[in-house]
Amino acid sequence: MSQLEPITHPLLTVAGVKHGFFTRQGGVSGGIYAGLNTGVGSKDDPAAVAENRRRIATHLGGTADDFAACYQVHSAIAHVAEAGWRGERPEGDAAVTQAPGVICAVLTADCAPILLADPVAGVVGAAHAGWKGALGGIVAATIQAMQGLGAEPTRMVAVVGPCIAQESYEVGADYQDRFAAEAPGSERFFIAAHSPDKRMFDLPGFVLWRLELAGVGDAAWTGHDTRADAALFFSNRRAFLAGEPDFGRLMSAIAL
């Protein structure tokens, strides 16, 4: 059995906090889902997905019943988890907690996972930020939910995990106009693409900017491009370009 080797970051390697940005390594899924696919919404064998999720929970000292992971809808909805959700998945894109043992988790396959912690208050959270959620306010909503539990933004640390990087993320030029209208100053996260009607979007850079605007004390990106590394990461964009019918999902998780 191959071992789970999640990516961790020094900002979150603090007393009382367990975290990991899990890669494809260490899972039981096969085919296009080969490895640690945790997507319950994928067309993978449900038993394999359940086993992969169990392995992550065990790695973090819990069970699958301890997960607080939403049915993600690219929203600005953040939920407070007082206990594990036992398989229930309310609609939303972030979970926060102050309860030891609850595993706040998000699933991604190019979108940006964000893990946050205020070690002083004993509050952690996980957020899922694709371009729509990042623009729509999921960062601010997550931080507000953590504040409701006693956290302070200036004490928070946040890490943006593996996601699609600017050099891999081509979008329509209209995206730049929409971002400029809804988030003035965000134009700098777009650069010219090969085609005049396209742009290259810096999703992790934009998310870090949102964290900065929200007053988060310290934040970083792990620097991993999900589309560029098929051995470690699932990627929606890569699967689409390859004509594959589906794709696996990566889990990022944090707990006290």
PDB file of C-alpha atoms in Angstrom:
ATOM      1  CA  MET A   1       0.000   0.000   0.000  1.00  0.00           C
ATOM      2  CA  SER A   2       1.511   3.304  -1.058  1.00  0.00           C
ATOM      3  CA  GLN A   3       1.612   5.976   1.590  1.00  0.00           C
ATOM      4  CA  LEU A   4      -0.250   9.252   1.599  1.00  0.00           C
ATOM      5  CA  GLU A   5       2.184  12.101   1.105  1.00  0.00           C
ATOM      6  CA  PRO A   6       0.187  15.324   1.443  1.00  0.00           C
ATOM      7  CA  ILE A   7       1.757  18.681   0.752  1.00  0.00           C
ATOM      8  CA  THR A   8       2.064  20.752   3.912  1.00  0.00           C
ATOM      9  CA  HIS A   9       3.157  24.328   4.502  1.00  0.00           C
ATOM     10  CA  PRO A  10       5.142  25.942   7.325  1.00  0.00           C
ATOM     11  CA  LEU A  11       2.466  28.595   7.926  1.00  0.00           C
ATOM     12  CA  LEU A  12       0.055  25.860   9.004  1.00  0.00           C
ATOM     13  CA  THR A  13       2.596  23.667  10.754  1.00  0.00           C
ATOM     14  CA  VAL A  14       1.737  25.092  14.149  1.00  0.00           C
ATOM     15  CA  ALA A  15       0.822  23.586  17.482  1.00  0.00           C
ATOM     16  CA  GLY A  16      -2.664  22.131  17.610  1.00  0.00           C
ATOM     17  CA  VAL A  17      -3.302  22.189  13.840  1.00  0.00           C
ATOM     18  CA  LYS A  18      -3.208  19.242  11.425  1.00  0.00           C
ATOM     19  CA  HIS A  19      -3.453  19.830   7.703  1.00  0.00           C
ATOM     20  CA  GLY A  20      -2.642  18.479   4.282  1.00  0.00           C
ATOM     21  CA  PHE A  21      -3.103  19.212   0.598  1.00  0.00           C
ATOM     22  CA  PHE A  22      -3.499  15.625  -0.554  1.00  0.00           C
ATOM     23  CA  THR A  23      -2.219  14.545  -3.954  1.00  0.00           C
ATOM     24  CA  ARG A  24      -3.052  11.513  -6.097  1.00  0.00           C
ATOM     25  CA  GLN A  25      -0.563   9.430  -4.125  1.00  0.00           C
ATOM     26  CA  GLY A  26      -1.716   6.697  -1.775  1.00  0.00           C
ATOM     27  CA  GLY A  27      -5.158   5.836  -3.131  1.00  0.00           C
ATOM     28  CA  VAL A  28      -6.919   2.783  -4.531  1.00  0.00           C
ATOM     29  CA  SER A  29      -8.788   4.193  -7.538  1.00  0.00           C
ATOM     30  CA  GLY A  30      -7.908   3.081 -11.073  1.00  0.00           C
ATOM     31  CA  GLY A  31      -8.129   4.249 -14.655  1.00  0.00           C
ATOM     32  CA  ILE A  32      -8.534   7.990 -15.158  1.00  0.00           C
ATOM     33  CA  TYR A  33      -9.085   8.271 -11.391  1.00  0.00           C
ATOM     34  CA  ALA A  34      -5.850   6.437 -10.567  1.00  0.00           C
ATOM     35  CA  GLY A  35      -4.749   7.187  -7.027  1.00  0.00           C
ATOM     36  CA  LEU A  36      -6.441   9.097  -4.246  1.00  0.00           C
ATOM     37  CA  ASN A  37      -9.665  10.278  -5.893  1.00  0.00           C
ATOM     38  CA  THR A  38     -11.982  11.703  -3.223  1.00  0.00           C
ATOM     39  CA  GLY A  39     -14.760  12.948  -5.498  1.00  0.00           C
ATOM     40  CA  VAL A  40     -18.073  11.489  -4.371  1.00  0.00           C
ATOM     41  CA  GLY A  41     -19.583  13.256  -7.370  1.00  0.00           C
ATOM     42  CA  SER A  42     -17.252  11.548  -9.826  1.00  0.00           C
ATOM     43  CA  LYS A  43     -18.120   8.385 -11.760  1.00  0.00           C
ATOM     44  CA  ASP A  44     -15.437   6.411  -9.945  1.00  0.00           C
ATOM     45  CA  ASP A  45     -16.253   3.269  -7.963  1.00  0.00           C
ATOM     46  CA  PRO A  46     -17.964   4.585  -4.804  1.00  0.00           C
ATOM     47  CA  ALA A  47     -16.201   1.979  -2.683  1.00  0.00           C
ATOM     48  CA  ALA A  48     -12.820   3.220  -3.899  1.00  0.00           C
ATOM     49  CA  VAL A  49     -13.750   6.826  -3.184  1.00  0.00           C
ATOM     50  CA  ALA A  50     -14.943   5.876   0.303  1.00  0.00           C
ATOM     51  CA  GLU A  51     -11.678   4.052   0.995  1.00  0.00           C
ATOM     52  CA  ASN A  52      -9.631   7.015  -0.239  1.00  0.00           C
ATOM     53  CA  ARG A  53     -11.533   9.375   2.016  1.00  0.00           C
ATOM     54  CA  ARG A  54     -11.144   6.967   4.943  1.00  0.00           C
ATOM     55  CA  ARG A  55      -7.393   6.967   4.437  1.00  0.00           C
ATOM     56  CA  ILE A  56      -7.255  10.748   4.586  1.00  0.00           C
ATOM     57  CA  ALA A  57      -9.386  10.834   7.719  1.00  0.00           C
ATOM     58  CA  THR A  58      -7.131   8.261   9.364  1.00  0.00           C
ATOM     59  CA  HIS A  59      -4.041  10.246   8.374  1.00  0.00           C
ATOM     60  CA  LEU A  60      -5.520  13.245  10.202  1.00  0.00           C
ATOM     61  CA  GLY A  61      -6.486  11.203  13.255  1.00  0.00           C
ATOM     62  CA  GLY A  62     -10.187  10.735  12.622  1.00  0.00           C
ATOM     63  CA  THR A  63     -12.824   8.841  10.672  1.00  0.00           C
ATOM     64  CA  ALA A  64     -14.898   9.637   7.592  1.00  0.00           C
ATOM     65  CA  ASP A  65     -17.742  10.722   9.899  1.00  0.00           C
ATOM     66  CA  ASP A  66     -15.534  13.596  11.065  1.00  0.00           C
ATOM     67  CA  PHE A  67     -15.439  15.325   7.678  1.00  0.00           C
ATOM     68  CA  ALA A  68     -17.130  18.688   7.253  1.00  0.00           C
ATOM     69  CA  ALA A  69     -17.111  18.959   3.473  1.00  0.00           C
ATOM     70  CA  CYS A  70     -19.761  20.797   1.478  1.00  0.00           C
ATOM     71  CA  TYR A  71     -21.612  20.017  -1.709  1.00  0.00           C
ATOM     72  CA  GLN A  72     -19.685  22.686  -3.570  1.00  0.00           C
ATOM     73  CA  VAL A  73     -21.607  25.140  -5.743  1.00  0.00           C
ATOM     74  CA  HIS A  74     -19.106  27.975  -6.432  1.00  0.00           C
ATOM     75  CA  SER A  75     -20.830  30.185  -3.877  1.00  0.00           C
ATOM     76  CA  ALA A  76     -19.922  32.561  -1.062  1.00  0.00           C
ATOM     77  CA  ILE A  77     -21.520  30.282   1.551  1.00  0.00           C
ATOM     78  CA  ALA A  78     -19.452  29.236   4.571  1.00  0.00           C
ATOM     79  CA  HIS A  79     -20.775  26.838   7.202  1.00  0.00           C
ATOM     80  CA  VAL A  80     -19.788  26.423  10.841  1.00  0.00           C
ATOM     81  CA  ALA A  81     -19.272  22.784  11.798  1.00  0.00           C
ATOM     82  CA  GLU A  82     -19.819  21.980  15.455  1.00  0.00           C
ATOM     83  CA  ALA A  83     -19.217  18.281  14.799  1.00  0.00           C
ATOM     84  CA  GLY A  84     -18.477  16.022  11.855  1.00  0.00           C
ATOM     85  CA  TRP A  85     -21.275  15.932   9.311  1.00  0.00           C
ATOM     86  CA  ARG A  86     -21.400  12.111   9.047  1.00  0.00           C
ATOM     87  CA  GLY A  87     -21.648  12.132   5.281  1.00  0.00           C
ATOM     88  CA  GLU A  88     -24.091  15.021   5.032  1.00  0.00           C
ATOM     89  CA  ARG A  89     -23.006  17.721   2.530  1.00  0.00           C
ATOM     90  CA  PRO A  90     -24.828  21.049   2.810  1.00  0.00           C
ATOM     91  CA  GLU A  91     -24.510  23.326  -0.196  1.00  0.00           C
ATOM     92  CA  GLY A  92     -21.669  25.788   0.193  1.00  0.00           C
ATOM     93  CA  ASP A  93     -17.959  26.235  -0.400  1.00  0.00           C
ATOM     94  CA  ALA A  94     -16.326  26.528   3.008  1.00  0.00           C
ATOM     95  CA  ALA A  95     -16.418  24.908   6.430  1.00  0.00           C
ATOM     96  CA  VAL A  96     -14.960  26.337   9.637  1.00  0.00           C
ATOM     97  CA  THR A  97     -14.759  24.946  13.141  1.00  0.00           C
ATOM     98  CA  GLN A  98     -13.445  25.388  16.660  1.00  0.00           C
ATOM     99  CA  ALA A  99     -14.266  21.792  17.594  1.00  0.00           C
ATOM    100  CA  PRO A 100     -11.287  19.436  17.960  1.00  0.00           C
ATOM    101  CA  GLY A 101     -11.496  16.442  15.669  1.00  0.00           C
ATOM    102  CA  VAL A 102     -13.708  17.994  12.990  1.00  0.00           C
ATOM    103  CA  ILE A 103     -11.957  17.757   9.614  1.00  0.00           C
ATOM    104  CA  CYS A 104     -12.796  20.757   7.439  1.00  0.00           C
ATOM    105  CA  ALA A 105     -12.231  19.721   3.837  1.00  0.00           C
ATOM    106  CA  VAL A 106     -12.698  20.871   0.254  1.00  0.00           C
ATOM    107  CA  LEU A 107     -12.357  19.084  -3.080  1.00  0.00           C
ATOM    108  CA  THR A 108     -10.620  20.606  -6.100  1.00  0.00           C
ATOM    109  CA  ALA A 109      -9.320  19.739  -9.560  1.00  0.00           C
ATOM    110  CA  ASP A 110      -7.870  23.130 -10.659  1.00  0.00           C
ATOM    111  CA  CYS A 111      -9.856  25.427  -8.355  1.00  0.00           C
ATOM    112  CA  ALA A 112      -7.947  26.859  -5.398  1.00  0.00           C
ATOM    113  CA  PRO A 113      -8.222  25.171  -2.005  1.00  0.00           C
ATOM    114  CA  ILE A 114      -7.594  27.513   0.925  1.00  0.00           C
ATOM    115  CA  LEU A 115      -6.744  26.270   4.415  1.00  0.00           C
ATOM    116  CA  LEU A 116      -6.877  28.839   7.214  1.00  0.00           C
ATOM    117  CA  ALA A 117      -6.118  28.889  10.931  1.00  0.00           C
ATOM    118  CA  ASP A 118      -6.081  31.224  13.918  1.00  0.00           C
ATOM    119  CA  PRO A 119      -3.990  29.112  16.304  1.00  0.00           C
ATOM    120  CA  VAL A 120      -4.571  31.525  19.199  1.00  0.00           C
ATOM    121  CA  ALA A 121      -8.366  31.287  19.012  1.00  0.00           C
ATOM    122  CA  GLY A 122      -8.292  27.614  18.029  1.00  0.00           C
ATOM    123  CA  VAL A 123     -10.286  28.107  14.831  1.00  0.00           C
ATOM    124  CA  VAL A 124      -9.606  26.545  11.432  1.00  0.00           C
ATOM    125  CA  GLY A 125     -11.329  26.522   8.070  1.00  0.00           C
ATOM    126  CA  ALA A 126     -11.200  25.233   4.513  1.00  0.00           C
ATOM    127  CA  ALA A 127     -12.541  27.053   1.459  1.00  0.00           C
ATOM    128  CA  HIS A 128     -13.019  26.158  -2.209  1.00  0.00           C
ATOM    129  CA  ALA A 129     -12.296  29.052  -4.580  1.00  0.00           C
ATOM    130  CA  GLY A 130     -12.714  28.728  -8.301  1.00  0.00           C
ATOM    131  CA  TRP A 131     -12.782  31.983 -10.242  1.00  0.00           C
ATOM    132  CA  LYS A 132     -16.494  32.393  -9.571  1.00  0.00           C
ATOM    133  CA  GLY A 133     -16.288  31.824  -5.821  1.00  0.00           C
ATOM    134  CA  ALA A 134     -13.130  33.898  -5.474  1.00  0.00           C
ATOM    135  CA  LEU A 135     -14.789  36.802  -7.250  1.00  0.00           C
ATOM    136  CA  GLY A 136     -18.126  36.248  -5.503  1.00  0.00           C
ATOM    137  CA  GLY A 137     -16.777  36.511  -1.958  1.00  0.00           C
ATOM    138  CA  ILE A 138     -15.977  33.059  -0.547  1.00  0.00           C
ATOM    139  CA  VAL A 139     -12.769  34.362   1.059  1.00  0.00           C
ATOM    140  CA  ALA A 140     -14.547  37.116   2.979  1.00  0.00           C
ATOM    141  CA  ALA A 141     -17.405  34.771   3.927  1.00  0.00           C
ATOM    142  CA  THR A 142     -14.982  32.195   5.340  1.00  0.00           C
ATOM    143  CA  ILE A 143     -13.113  34.767   7.375  1.00  0.00           C
ATOM    144  CA  GLN A 144     -16.373  36.216   8.688  1.00  0.00           C
ATOM    145  CA  ALA A 145     -17.500  32.752   9.783  1.00  0.00           C
ATOM    146  CA  MET A 146     -14.184  32.239  11.581  1.00  0.00           C
ATOM    147  CA  GLN A 147     -14.548  35.625  13.267  1.00  0.00           C
ATOM    148  CA  GLY A 148     -17.897  34.476  14.577  1.00  0.00           C
ATOM    149  CA  LEU A 149     -15.990  31.795  16.478  1.00  0.00           C
ATOM    150  CA  GLY A 150     -13.539  34.272  17.978  1.00  0.00           C
ATOM    151  CA  ALA A 151     -10.824  34.354  15.327  1.00  0.00           C
ATOM    152  CA  GLU A 152      -9.117  37.583  14.271  1.00  0.00           C
ATOM    153  CA  PRO A 153      -7.923  38.127  10.683  1.00  0.00           C
ATOM    154  CA  THR A 154      -4.612  39.642  11.773  1.00  0.00           C
ATOM    155  CA  ARG A 155      -3.816  36.418  13.676  1.00  0.00           C
ATOM    156  CA  MET A 156      -4.863  34.161  10.816  1.00  0.00           C
ATOM    157  CA  VAL A 157      -2.550  32.292   8.530  1.00  0.00           C
ATOM    158  CA  ALA A 158      -3.790  31.005   5.193  1.00  0.00           C
ATOM    159  CA  VAL A 159      -2.325  28.795   2.500  1.00  0.00           C
ATOM    160  CA  VAL A 160      -3.602  28.456  -1.055  1.00  0.00           C
ATOM    161  CA  GLY A 161      -2.967  24.914  -2.180  1.00  0.00           C
ATOM    162  CA  PRO A 162      -2.277  23.301  -5.545  1.00  0.00           C
ATOM    163  CA  CYS A 163      -4.446  24.853  -8.247  1.00  0.00           C
ATOM    164  CA  ILE A 164      -4.268  25.886 -11.876  1.00  0.00           C
ATOM    165  CA  ALA A 165      -1.505  28.434 -12.422  1.00  0.00           C
ATOM    166  CA  GLN A 166      -1.568  31.451 -14.714  1.00  0.00           C
ATOM    167  CA  GLU A 167       0.517  29.816 -17.436  1.00  0.00           C
ATOM    168  CA  SER A 168      -2.070  27.010 -17.652  1.00  0.00           C
ATOM    169  CA  TYR A 169      -5.273  29.021 -17.296  1.00  0.00           C
ATOM    170  CA  GLU A 170      -6.574  30.571 -20.514  1.00  0.00           C
ATOM    171  CA  VAL A 171      -9.925  32.385 -20.273  1.00  0.00           C
ATOM    172  CA  GLY A 172     -11.949  34.704 -22.454  1.00  0.00           C
ATOM    173  CA  ALA A 173     -11.082  38.402 -22.546  1.00  0.00           C
ATOM    174  CA  ASP A 174     -14.537  39.104 -21.133  1.00  0.00           C
ATOM    175  CA  TYR A 175     -13.371  37.658 -17.803  1.00  0.00           C
ATOM    176  CA  GLN A 176     -10.966  40.563 -17.399  1.00  0.00           C
ATOM    177  CA  ASP A 177     -13.790  43.034 -17.967  1.00  0.00           C
ATOM    178  CA  ARG A 178     -16.037  41.300 -15.445  1.00  0.00           C
ATOM    179  CA  PHE A 179     -13.310  41.199 -12.816  1.00  0.00           C
ATOM    180  CA  ALA A 180     -12.468  44.868 -13.416  1.00  0.00           C
ATOM    181  CA  ALA A 181     -16.115  45.812 -12.885  1.00  0.00           C
ATOM    182  CA  GLU A 182     -16.684  43.693  -9.775  1.00  0.00           C
ATOM    183  CA  ALA A 183     -13.225  43.864  -8.179  1.00  0.00           C
ATOM    184  CA  PRO A 184     -11.454  47.068  -9.287  1.00  0.00           C
ATOM    185  CA  GLY A 185      -7.720  46.585  -9.276  1.00  0.00           C
ATOM    186  CA  SER A 186      -7.913  42.922 -10.247  1.00  0.00           C
ATOM    187  CA  GLU A 187      -7.019  43.625 -13.878  1.00  0.00           C
ATOM    188  CA  ARG A 188      -3.368  42.973 -13.058  1.00  0.00           C
ATOM    189  CA  PHE A 189      -4.097  39.279 -12.606  1.00  0.00           C
ATOM    190  CA  PHE A 190      -4.689  38.917 -16.356  1.00  0.00           C
ATOM    191  CA  ILE A 191      -2.048  38.931 -19.082  1.00  0.00           C
ATOM    192  CA  ALA A 192      -2.234  38.557 -22.856  1.00  0.00           C
ATOM    193  CA  ALA A 193      -2.687  35.095 -24.346  1.00  0.00           C
ATOM    194  CA  HIS A 194      -1.781  33.814 -27.815  1.00  0.00           C
ATOM    195  CA  SER A 195      -5.160  34.923 -29.151  1.00  0.00           C
ATOM    196  CA  PRO A 196      -6.348  38.541 -28.806  1.00  0.00           C
ATOM    197  CA  ASP A 197      -9.718  37.402 -27.483  1.00  0.00           C
ATOM    198  CA  LYS A 198      -8.101  35.360 -24.694  1.00  0.00           C
ATOM    199  CA  ARG A 199      -6.305  36.116 -21.437  1.00  0.00           C
ATOM    200  CA  MET A 200      -4.209  34.124 -18.952  1.00  0.00           C
ATOM    201  CA  PHE A 201      -5.657  34.400 -15.431  1.00  0.00           C
ATOM    202  CA  ASP A 202      -3.649  34.229 -12.194  1.00  0.00           C
ATOM    203  CA  LEU A 203      -6.116  32.467  -9.889  1.00  0.00           C
ATOM    204  CA  PRO A 204      -3.737  31.917  -6.938  1.00  0.00           C
ATOM    205  CA  GLY A 205      -2.542  35.514  -7.163  1.00  0.00           C
ATOM    206  CA  PHE A 206      -6.111  36.792  -7.119  1.00  0.00           C
ATOM    207  CA  VAL A 207      -7.011  34.617  -4.119  1.00  0.00           C
ATOM    208  CA  LEU A 208      -3.951  35.843  -2.203  1.00  0.00           C
ATOM    209  CA  TRP A 209      -5.037  39.421  -2.960  1.00  0.00           C
ATOM    210  CA  ARG A 210      -8.500  38.680  -1.580  1.00  0.00           C
ATOM    211  CA  LEU A 211      -6.917  37.291   1.587  1.00  0.00           C
ATOM    212  CA  GLU A 212      -4.780  40.426   1.895  1.00  0.00           C
ATOM    213  CA  LEU A 213      -7.794  42.693   1.449  1.00  0.00           C
ATOM    214  CA  ALA A 214      -9.609  40.727   4.162  1.00  0.00           C
ATOM    215  CA  GLY A 215      -6.809  41.510   6.596  1.00  0.00           C
ATOM    216  CA  VAL A 216      -5.307  38.025   6.903  1.00  0.00           C
ATOM    217  CA  GLY A 217      -2.016  38.285   8.750  1.00  0.00           C
ATOM    218  CA  ASP A 218       0.067  35.977   6.565  1.00  0.00           C
ATOM    219  CA  ALA A 219      -0.744  34.002   3.433  1.00  0.00           C
ATOM    220  CA  ALA A 220       1.095  31.991   0.799  1.00  0.00           C
ATOM    221  CA  TRP A 221       0.562  29.703  -2.218  1.00  0.00           C
ATOM    222  CA  THR A 222       2.241  26.308  -2.302  1.00  0.00           C
ATOM    223  CA  GLY A 223       3.290  26.993  -5.903  1.00  0.00           C
ATOM    224  CA  HIS A 224       1.912  23.808  -7.462  1.00  0.00           C
ATOM    225  CA  ASP A 225       0.167  23.895 -10.873  1.00  0.00           C
ATOM    226  CA  THR A 226      -2.461  21.136 -11.034  1.00  0.00           C
ATOM    227  CA  ARG A 227      -2.771  21.118 -14.826  1.00  0.00           C
ATOM    228  CA  ALA A 228       0.998  20.787 -15.348  1.00  0.00           C
ATOM    229  CA  ASP A 229       1.658  17.766 -13.099  1.00  0.00           C
ATOM    230  CA  ALA A 230      -0.456  14.743 -14.010  1.00  0.00           C
ATOM    231  CA  ALA A 231       1.501  12.452 -11.711  1.00  0.00           C
ATOM    232  CA  LEU A 232       0.511  14.362  -8.573  1.00  0.00           C
ATOM    233  CA  PHE A 233      -2.729  16.162  -9.386  1.00  0.00           C
ATOM    234  CA  PHE A 234      -6.116  15.745 -10.993  1.00  0.00           C
ATOM    235  CA  SER A 235      -7.085  18.558 -13.374  1.00  0.00           C
ATOM    236  CA  ASN A 236     -10.427  19.414 -14.898  1.00  0.00           C
ATOM    237  CA  ARG A 237      -8.770  21.504 -17.618  1.00  0.00           C
ATOM    238  CA  ARG A 238      -6.262  18.787 -18.516  1.00  0.00           C
ATOM    239  CA  ALA A 239      -9.006  16.139 -18.648  1.00  0.00           C
ATOM    240  CA  PHE A 240     -11.147  18.357 -20.903  1.00  0.00           C
ATOM    241  CA  LEU A 241      -8.268  19.040 -23.308  1.00  0.00           C
ATOM    242  CA  ALA A 242      -7.495  15.318 -23.422  1.00  0.00           C
ATOM    243  CA  GLY A 243     -11.116  14.454 -24.180  1.00  0.00           C
ATOM    244  CA  GLU A 244     -11.506  12.377 -21.037  1.00  0.00           C
ATOM    245  CA  PRO A 245     -15.089  11.826 -19.818  1.00  0.00           C
ATOM    246  CA  ASP A 246     -14.465  12.702 -16.169  1.00  0.00           C
ATOM    247  CA  PHE A 247     -11.710  13.542 -13.689  1.00  0.00           C
ATOM    248  CA  GLY A 248     -10.735  12.847 -10.093  1.00  0.00           C
ATOM    249  CA  ARG A 249     -10.867  15.322  -7.222  1.00  0.00           C
ATOM    250  CA  LEU A 250      -8.146  16.201  -4.742  1.00  0.00           C
ATOM    251  CA  MET A 251      -8.900  16.800  -1.066  1.00  0.00           C
ATOM    252  CA  SER A 252      -7.395  19.527   1.089  1.00  0.00           C
ATOM    253  CA  ALA A 253      -8.173  19.303   4.791  1.00  0.00           C
ATOM    254  CA  ILE A 254      -7.452  20.872   8.165  1.00  0.00           C
ATOM    255  CA  ALA A 255      -8.360  19.965  11.745  1.00  0.00           C
ATOM    256  CA  LEU A 256      -7.615  20.800  15.355  1.00  0.00           C
TER     257      LEU A 256
END
